[in-house]
């Protein structure tokens, strides 16, 4: 079974600075997808970014980018120019690409605080 | 034009009662999911349906029964509610578009269930 670990329960960053959230995972599969979801206080789960394991190029979405290290099974999220609205719980998630419609396996989450 | 909606958003009830949570998606997706988020914010899959057929059924008490009348709806019925059922329940949907792995999951706003 796959597992996802987020070793940082809490992180803080100053507004306009850069922060990196860590995620590691364990799997025996070669083809899979990785995601970062954001959950603000409204509790809505919002997709931030996704990465296909077969792609070597790191995914980027505006101020959000990932550092995907397949051999190390590491998938960190970098938030540049942090904004107050980035404050939220961030979840890393894994999904197998070998089975359509398969589940998301989530990490424990990292609570990000943005200080003005 | 809400993509994935859930009703109700809040549900407070007494132990032993039976309650239902409804989920609807207007994204044209063919796969729907129920996730449970516990008090520590940990998210875990409960069920998944594809075209009204159950494809994932985690180790969930049989007091929980999902029902999918059509591929746009997935309801969750809970019998004999217990204190430990208190949590936030998320519905999600995705589309299996031929190639395995293209189905990013989109979440509803969540239903906070409190059992007294």
mmCIF file of C-alpha atoms in Angstrom, chain A residues 33 35 37 39 42-45 47 50 89 91 95-104 106-108 111, chain B residues 9-10 33 35 37 41-43 45 48 55-56 58 88 90 96 100-101 103-105 107-110 112:
data_model
loop_
_atom_site.group_PDB
_atom_site.id
_atom_site.type_symbol
_atom_site.label_atom_id
_atom_site.label_comp_id
_atom_site.label_asym_id
_atom_site.label_seq_id
_atom_site.Cartn_x
_atom_site.Cartn_y
_atom_site.Cartn_z
ATOM 1 C CA UNK A 33 0.248 11.061 -10.034
ATOM 2 C CA UNK A 35 -1.018 16.414 -6.109
ATOM 3 C CA UNK A 37 -4.326 20.433 -2.378
ATOM 4 C CA UNK A 39 -7.622 23.695 2.421
ATOM 5 C CA UNK A 42 -13.496 27.644 4.546
ATOM 6 C CA UNK A 43 -12.536 23.886 4.419
ATOM 7 C CA UNK A 44 -12.926 23.727 0.636
ATOM 8 C CA UNK A 45 -10.325 21.396 -0.904
ATOM 9 C CA UNK A 47 -6.271 21.692 -6.239
ATOM 10 C CA UNK A 50 -0.418 18.088 -10.091
ATOM 11 C CA UNK A 89 -3.602 23.567 5.372
ATOM 12 C CA UNK A 91 -2.102 18.290 1.679
ATOM 13 C CA UNK A 95 -2.879 8.466 -6.871
ATOM 14 C CA UNK A 96 -2.050 5.372 -8.834
ATOM 15 C CA UNK A 97 -2.115 5.710 -12.614
ATOM 16 C CA UNK A 98 -2.394 1.948 -12.995
ATOM 17 C CA UNK A 99 -6.034 1.868 -12.018
ATOM 18 C CA UNK A 100 -8.559 4.325 -13.382
ATOM 19 C CA UNK A 101 -10.705 6.044 -10.791
ATOM 20 C CA UNK A 102 -8.391 5.060 -7.983
ATOM 21 C CA UNK A 103 -8.293 6.717 -4.589
ATOM 22 C CA UNK A 104 -6.224 9.642 -3.398
ATOM 23 C CA UNK A 106 -3.227 11.884 1.542
ATOM 24 C CA UNK A 107 -0.431 13.005 3.834
ATOM 25 C CA UNK A 108 -1.139 14.394 7.278
ATOM 26 C CA UNK A 111 -0.549 24.165 8.298
ATOM 27 C CA UNK B 9 -23.067 21.832 4.891
ATOM 28 C CA UNK B 10 -23.637 21.340 8.609
ATOM 29 C CA UNK B 33 -16.021 9.461 -4.113
ATOM 30 C CA UNK B 35 -13.775 10.893 1.867
ATOM 31 C CA UNK B 37 -11.707 14.001 7.375
ATOM 32 C CA UNK B 41 -7.630 16.767 9.576
ATOM 33 C CA UNK B 42 -6.596 13.387 8.164
ATOM 34 C CA UNK B 43 -8.425 12.518 4.933
ATOM 35 C CA UNK B 45 -11.252 7.358 1.189
ATOM 36 C CA UNK B 48 -15.932 5.249 -4.895
ATOM 37 C CA UNK B 55 -15.494 0.241 -7.217
ATOM 38 C CA UNK B 56 -13.905 1.119 -3.872
ATOM 39 C CA UNK B 58 -12.832 0.696 2.272
ATOM 40 C CA UNK B 88 -16.172 16.358 7.884
ATOM 41 C CA UNK B 90 -16.192 15.286 1.441
ATOM 42 C CA UNK B 96 -11.966 8.615 -16.559
ATOM 43 C CA UNK B 100 -5.784 5.968 -16.870
ATOM 44 C CA UNK B 101 -4.517 8.777 -14.728
ATOM 45 C CA UNK B 103 -8.857 11.929 -13.644
ATOM 46 C CA UNK B 104 -8.035 14.778 -11.274
ATOM 47 C CA UNK B 105 -10.501 14.767 -8.404
ATOM 48 C CA UNK B 107 -14.045 18.227 -4.159
ATOM 49 C CA UNK B 108 -17.320 19.487 -2.771
ATOM 50 C CA UNK B 109 -17.408 21.975 0.117
ATOM 51 C CA UNK B 110 -17.691 19.269 2.763
ATOM 52 C CA UNK B 112 -19.489 18.854 8.996
#
